[in-house]
Amino acid sequence: MFAAIFCRRVLRVLAVCFSISAVASLAAAQEAEDKAGWWRFRGPNGSGVSSSTRLPVKWTVEEADWRVQLPGVGHCSPVIRGNHVFVTCGEEDSGHRQLLCLTADSGQVVWKHTIGEAKHRKHSLNSFASSTPALDAERVYVSWVDAENQLQVKA
């Protein structure tokens, strides 16, 4: 009888320890995902899904922390590393493409890089800079097709 009670107590303690360990592991994984950023199209694993529990359920313009007017038409998904947000846009009149680096907390432009490509035919629902940038630890990568249908990649 004593052995059975002792075994149940040991199993309960082990179950509680396992539960605490699992919760701590999930919290650590969430923190690591938050620190890693959103560095490519559809996020860290390409699924478009975040496990963050701090995302808003409803989103209104009034609740946004900041808004920024892009110097051209932008259709890319923003990518994030640390306190920097990277977006692309294209000028409809000239065909120039721009890569912008903004601060995540205020939307201030940190820098912008203009690539002076020639205007060419494109799909009516796209801009000249529709592709989403990608990040690694040191660089930002963007790609576009030029007027000769050649892939242009910049880092």
PDB file of C-alpha atoms in Angstrom:
ATOM      1  CA  MET A   1       0.000   0.000   0.000  1.00  0.00           C
ATOM      2  CA  PHE A   2       2.750   2.405   0.987  1.00  0.00           C
ATOM      3  CA  ALA A   3       4.676   1.646  -2.227  1.00  0.00           C
ATOM      4  CA  ALA A   4       1.612   2.392  -4.393  1.00  0.00           C
ATOM      5  CA  ILE A   5       1.001   5.765  -2.693  1.00  0.00           C
ATOM      6  CA  PHE A   6       4.693   6.631  -2.973  1.00  0.00           C
ATOM      7  CA  CYS A   7       4.715   5.746  -6.703  1.00  0.00           C
ATOM      8  CA  ARG A   8       1.621   7.908  -7.354  1.00  0.00           C
ATOM      9  CA  ARG A   9       3.226  10.866  -5.584  1.00  0.00           C
ATOM     10  CA  VAL A  10       6.454  10.445  -7.530  1.00  0.00           C
ATOM     11  CA  LEU A  11       4.468  10.276 -10.780  1.00  0.00           C
ATOM     12  CA  ARG A  12       2.539  13.443  -9.849  1.00  0.00           C
ATOM     13  CA  VAL A  13       5.756  15.303  -9.074  1.00  0.00           C
ATOM     14  CA  LEU A  14       7.263  14.133 -12.365  1.00  0.00           C
ATOM     15  CA  ALA A  15       4.120  15.196 -14.265  1.00  0.00           C
ATOM     16  CA  VAL A  16       4.215  18.662 -12.678  1.00  0.00           C
ATOM     17  CA  CYS A  17       7.935  19.012 -13.452  1.00  0.00           C
ATOM     18  CA  PHE A  18       7.334  17.912 -17.046  1.00  0.00           C
ATOM     19  CA  SER A  19       4.472  20.411 -17.423  1.00  0.00           C
ATOM     20  CA  ILE A  20       6.574  23.271 -16.061  1.00  0.00           C
ATOM     21  CA  SER A  21       9.434  22.282 -18.364  1.00  0.00           C
ATOM     22  CA  ALA A  22       7.109  22.167 -21.396  1.00  0.00           C
ATOM     23  CA  VAL A  23       5.661  25.614 -20.650  1.00  0.00           C
ATOM     24  CA  ALA A  24       9.150  27.066 -20.151  1.00  0.00           C
ATOM     25  CA  SER A  25      10.312  25.521 -23.441  1.00  0.00           C
ATOM     26  CA  LEU A  26       7.351  26.991 -25.309  1.00  0.00           C
ATOM     27  CA  ALA A  27       8.014  30.405 -23.791  1.00  0.00           C
ATOM     28  CA  ALA A  28      11.690  30.197 -24.772  1.00  0.00           C
ATOM     29  CA  ALA A  29      10.768  29.154 -28.318  1.00  0.00           C
ATOM     30  CA  GLN A  30       8.326  32.074 -28.559  1.00  0.00           C
ATOM     31  CA  GLU A  31      10.983  34.493 -27.346  1.00  0.00           C
ATOM     32  CA  ALA A  32      13.485  33.103 -29.875  1.00  0.00           C
ATOM     33  CA  GLU A  33      10.935  33.496 -32.692  1.00  0.00           C
ATOM     34  CA  ASP A  34      10.189  37.078 -31.630  1.00  0.00           C
ATOM     35  CA  LYS A  35      13.913  37.928 -31.607  1.00  0.00           C
ATOM     36  CA  ALA A  36      14.537  36.226 -34.958  1.00  0.00           C
ATOM     37  CA  GLY A  37      12.188  38.610 -36.726  1.00  0.00           C
ATOM     38  CA  TRP A  38      10.155  38.165 -39.870  1.00  0.00           C
ATOM     39  CA  TRP A  39      13.034  37.882 -42.337  1.00  0.00           C
ATOM     40  CA  ARG A  40      11.410  36.507 -45.492  1.00  0.00           C
ATOM     41  CA  PHE A  41       8.131  36.187 -47.391  1.00  0.00           C
ATOM     42  CA  ARG A  42       5.494  34.655 -45.110  1.00  0.00           C
ATOM     43  CA  GLY A  43       7.746  34.716 -42.035  1.00  0.00           C
ATOM     44  CA  PRO A  44      10.449  32.581 -40.436  1.00  0.00           C
ATOM     45  CA  ASN A  45       9.172  29.211 -41.634  1.00  0.00           C
ATOM     46  CA  GLY A  46       7.388  30.377 -44.807  1.00  0.00           C
ATOM     47  CA  SER A  47       3.916  29.435 -43.538  1.00  0.00           C
ATOM     48  CA  GLY A  48       2.597  32.951 -42.927  1.00  0.00           C
ATOM     49  CA  VAL A  49       1.691  31.851 -39.401  1.00  0.00           C
ATOM     50  CA  SER A  50       3.123  33.248 -36.183  1.00  0.00           C
ATOM     51  CA  SER A  51       2.888  31.519 -32.841  1.00  0.00           C
ATOM     52  CA  SER A  52       2.998  34.889 -31.077  1.00  0.00           C
ATOM     53  CA  THR A  53       0.128  35.488 -28.690  1.00  0.00           C
ATOM     54  CA  ARG A  54       0.607  39.260 -28.815  1.00  0.00           C
ATOM     55  CA  LEU A  55      -0.897  39.802 -32.278  1.00  0.00           C
ATOM     56  CA  PRO A  56      -4.013  41.987 -32.513  1.00  0.00           C
ATOM     57  CA  VAL A  57      -7.278  40.193 -33.251  1.00  0.00           C
ATOM     58  CA  LYS A  58      -8.698  43.282 -34.980  1.00  0.00           C
ATOM     59  CA  TRP A  59      -6.674  45.932 -36.774  1.00  0.00           C
ATOM     60  CA  THR A  60      -7.814  49.487 -37.426  1.00  0.00           C
ATOM     61  CA  VAL A  61      -5.955  52.489 -38.817  1.00  0.00           C
ATOM     62  CA  GLU A  62      -6.540  54.359 -35.559  1.00  0.00           C
ATOM     63  CA  GLU A  63      -4.775  51.650 -33.550  1.00  0.00           C
ATOM     64  CA  ALA A  64      -1.622  51.602 -35.696  1.00  0.00           C
ATOM     65  CA  ASP A  65       1.515  52.880 -33.984  1.00  0.00           C
ATOM     66  CA  TRP A  66       2.599  54.667 -37.170  1.00  0.00           C
ATOM     67  CA  ARG A  67       1.970  54.985 -40.900  1.00  0.00           C
ATOM     68  CA  VAL A  68       4.356  56.047 -43.629  1.00  0.00           C
ATOM     69  CA  GLN A  69       3.774  57.351 -47.144  1.00  0.00           C
ATOM     70  CA  LEU A  70       5.962  55.360 -49.542  1.00  0.00           C
ATOM     71  CA  PRO A  71       7.615  57.239 -52.427  1.00  0.00           C
ATOM     72  CA  GLY A  72       6.075  54.749 -54.865  1.00  0.00           C
ATOM     73  CA  VAL A  73       3.635  51.861 -55.128  1.00  0.00           C
ATOM     74  CA  GLY A  74       4.492  48.982 -52.810  1.00  0.00           C
ATOM     75  CA  HIS A  75       3.072  45.461 -52.908  1.00  0.00           C
ATOM     76  CA  CYS A  76       5.767  43.558 -51.020  1.00  0.00           C
ATOM     77  CA  SER A  77       5.403  42.067 -47.585  1.00  0.00           C
ATOM     78  CA  PRO A  78       7.493  43.943 -45.021  1.00  0.00           C
ATOM     79  CA  VAL A  79      10.373  41.998 -43.484  1.00  0.00           C
ATOM     80  CA  ILE A  80      11.728  42.700 -40.007  1.00  0.00           C
ATOM     81  CA  ARG A  81      15.095  42.309 -38.298  1.00  0.00           C
ATOM     82  CA  GLY A  82      15.493  43.831 -34.853  1.00  0.00           C
ATOM     83  CA  ASN A  83      14.132  47.392 -34.929  1.00  0.00           C
ATOM     84  CA  HIS A  84      14.281  47.646 -38.728  1.00  0.00           C
ATOM     85  CA  VAL A  85      11.497  47.113 -41.258  1.00  0.00           C
ATOM     86  CA  PHE A  86      12.422  46.716 -44.935  1.00  0.00           C
ATOM     87  CA  VAL A  87       9.970  47.393 -47.776  1.00  0.00           C
ATOM     88  CA  THR A  88      10.176  47.959 -51.518  1.00  0.00           C
ATOM     89  CA  CYS A  89       8.231  50.285 -53.767  1.00  0.00           C
ATOM     90  CA  GLY A  90       8.292  51.256 -57.419  1.00  0.00           C
ATOM     91  CA  GLU A  91       7.689  54.585 -59.141  1.00  0.00           C
ATOM     92  CA  GLU A  92       5.052  54.128 -61.818  1.00  0.00           C
ATOM     93  CA  ASP A  93       6.231  57.033 -63.997  1.00  0.00           C
ATOM     94  CA  SER A  94       9.944  56.216 -64.123  1.00  0.00           C
ATOM     95  CA  GLY A  95      10.110  52.493 -63.324  1.00  0.00           C
ATOM     96  CA  HIS A  96      12.645  53.161 -60.545  1.00  0.00           C
ATOM     97  CA  ARG A  97      12.616  50.738 -57.652  1.00  0.00           C
ATOM     98  CA  GLN A  98      13.397  51.605 -54.050  1.00  0.00           C
ATOM     99  CA  LEU A  99      14.357  49.595 -51.013  1.00  0.00           C
ATOM    100  CA  LEU A 100      13.569  51.417 -47.767  1.00  0.00           C
ATOM    101  CA  CYS A 101      14.745  50.708 -44.228  1.00  0.00           C
ATOM    102  CA  LEU A 102      12.375  52.066 -41.562  1.00  0.00           C
ATOM    103  CA  THR A 103      12.509  51.955 -37.783  1.00  0.00           C
ATOM    104  CA  ALA A 104       9.976  49.491 -36.404  1.00  0.00           C
ATOM    105  CA  ASP A 105       9.058  51.674 -33.440  1.00  0.00           C
ATOM    106  CA  SER A 106       8.397  54.961 -35.301  1.00  0.00           C
ATOM    107  CA  GLY A 107       8.410  54.356 -39.064  1.00  0.00           C
ATOM    108  CA  GLN A 108      11.219  56.861 -39.635  1.00  0.00           C
ATOM    109  CA  VAL A 109      13.241  56.278 -42.804  1.00  0.00           C
ATOM    110  CA  VAL A 110      16.748  55.127 -41.814  1.00  0.00           C
ATOM    111  CA  TRP A 111      17.949  54.866 -45.419  1.00  0.00           C
ATOM    112  CA  LYS A 112      16.679  54.203 -48.912  1.00  0.00           C
ATOM    113  CA  HIS A 113      18.374  52.788 -51.975  1.00  0.00           C
ATOM    114  CA  THR A 114      17.080  53.612 -55.458  1.00  0.00           C
ATOM    115  CA  ILE A 115      17.731  51.367 -58.413  1.00  0.00           C
ATOM    116  CA  GLY A 116      17.185  53.222 -61.678  1.00  0.00           C
ATOM    117  CA  GLU A 117      15.783  50.567 -63.966  1.00  0.00           C
ATOM    118  CA  ALA A 118      13.972  51.434 -67.180  1.00  0.00           C
ATOM    119  CA  LYS A 119      10.194  51.384 -67.217  1.00  0.00           C
ATOM    120  CA  HIS A 120       8.787  48.258 -68.882  1.00  0.00           C
ATOM    121  CA  ARG A 121       5.569  46.333 -69.307  1.00  0.00           C
ATOM    122  CA  LYS A 122       4.243  44.690 -66.148  1.00  0.00           C
ATOM    123  CA  HIS A 123       1.096  43.070 -64.851  1.00  0.00           C
ATOM    124  CA  SER A 124      -1.569  45.657 -64.067  1.00  0.00           C
ATOM    125  CA  LEU A 125      -1.953  44.481 -60.455  1.00  0.00           C
ATOM    126  CA  ASN A 126       1.786  44.679 -59.676  1.00  0.00           C
ATOM    127  CA  SER A 127       4.199  47.516 -59.149  1.00  0.00           C
ATOM    128  CA  PHE A 128       7.758  47.598 -60.447  1.00  0.00           C
ATOM    129  CA  ALA A 129       8.835  46.435 -56.994  1.00  0.00           C
ATOM    130  CA  SER A 130       6.321  43.789 -55.933  1.00  0.00           C
ATOM    131  CA  SER A 131       8.732  41.152 -54.655  1.00  0.00           C
ATOM    132  CA  THR A 132       9.370  40.828 -50.926  1.00  0.00           C
ATOM    133  CA  PRO A 133      12.940  41.397 -49.678  1.00  0.00           C
ATOM    134  CA  ALA A 134      14.767  38.651 -47.764  1.00  0.00           C
ATOM    135  CA  LEU A 135      17.252  39.069 -44.918  1.00  0.00           C
ATOM    136  CA  ASP A 136      20.209  37.267 -43.476  1.00  0.00           C
ATOM    137  CA  ALA A 137      22.365  38.371 -40.546  1.00  0.00           C
ATOM    138  CA  GLU A 138      24.188  41.007 -42.622  1.00  0.00           C
ATOM    139  CA  ARG A 139      22.344  41.850 -45.835  1.00  0.00           C
ATOM    140  CA  VAL A 140      19.010  42.645 -47.409  1.00  0.00           C
ATOM    141  CA  TYR A 141      18.300  40.897 -50.721  1.00  0.00           C
ATOM    142  CA  VAL A 142      15.869  42.150 -53.357  1.00  0.00           C
ATOM    143  CA  SER A 143      15.114  40.855 -56.832  1.00  0.00           C
ATOM    144  CA  TRP A 144      13.297  42.294 -59.823  1.00  0.00           C
ATOM    145  CA  VAL A 145      12.928  41.575 -63.505  1.00  0.00           C
ATOM    146  CA  ASP A 146      14.237  44.327 -65.768  1.00  0.00           C
ATOM    147  CA  ALA A 147      13.024  45.552 -69.182  1.00  0.00           C
ATOM    148  CA  GLU A 148      14.891  42.686 -70.921  1.00  0.00           C
ATOM    149  CA  ASN A 149      13.215  40.065 -68.673  1.00  0.00           C
ATOM    150  CA  GLN A 150      16.519  39.485 -66.877  1.00  0.00           C
ATOM    151  CA  LEU A 151      16.432  38.759 -63.169  1.00  0.00           C
ATOM    152  CA  GLN A 152      18.210  41.484 -61.191  1.00  0.00           C
ATOM    153  CA  VAL A 153      19.334  40.581 -57.675  1.00  0.00           C
ATOM    154  CA  LYS A 154      20.802  43.186 -55.320  1.00  0.00           C
ATOM    155  CA  ALA A 155      22.319  42.619 -51.894  1.00  0.00           C
TER     156      ALA A 155
END
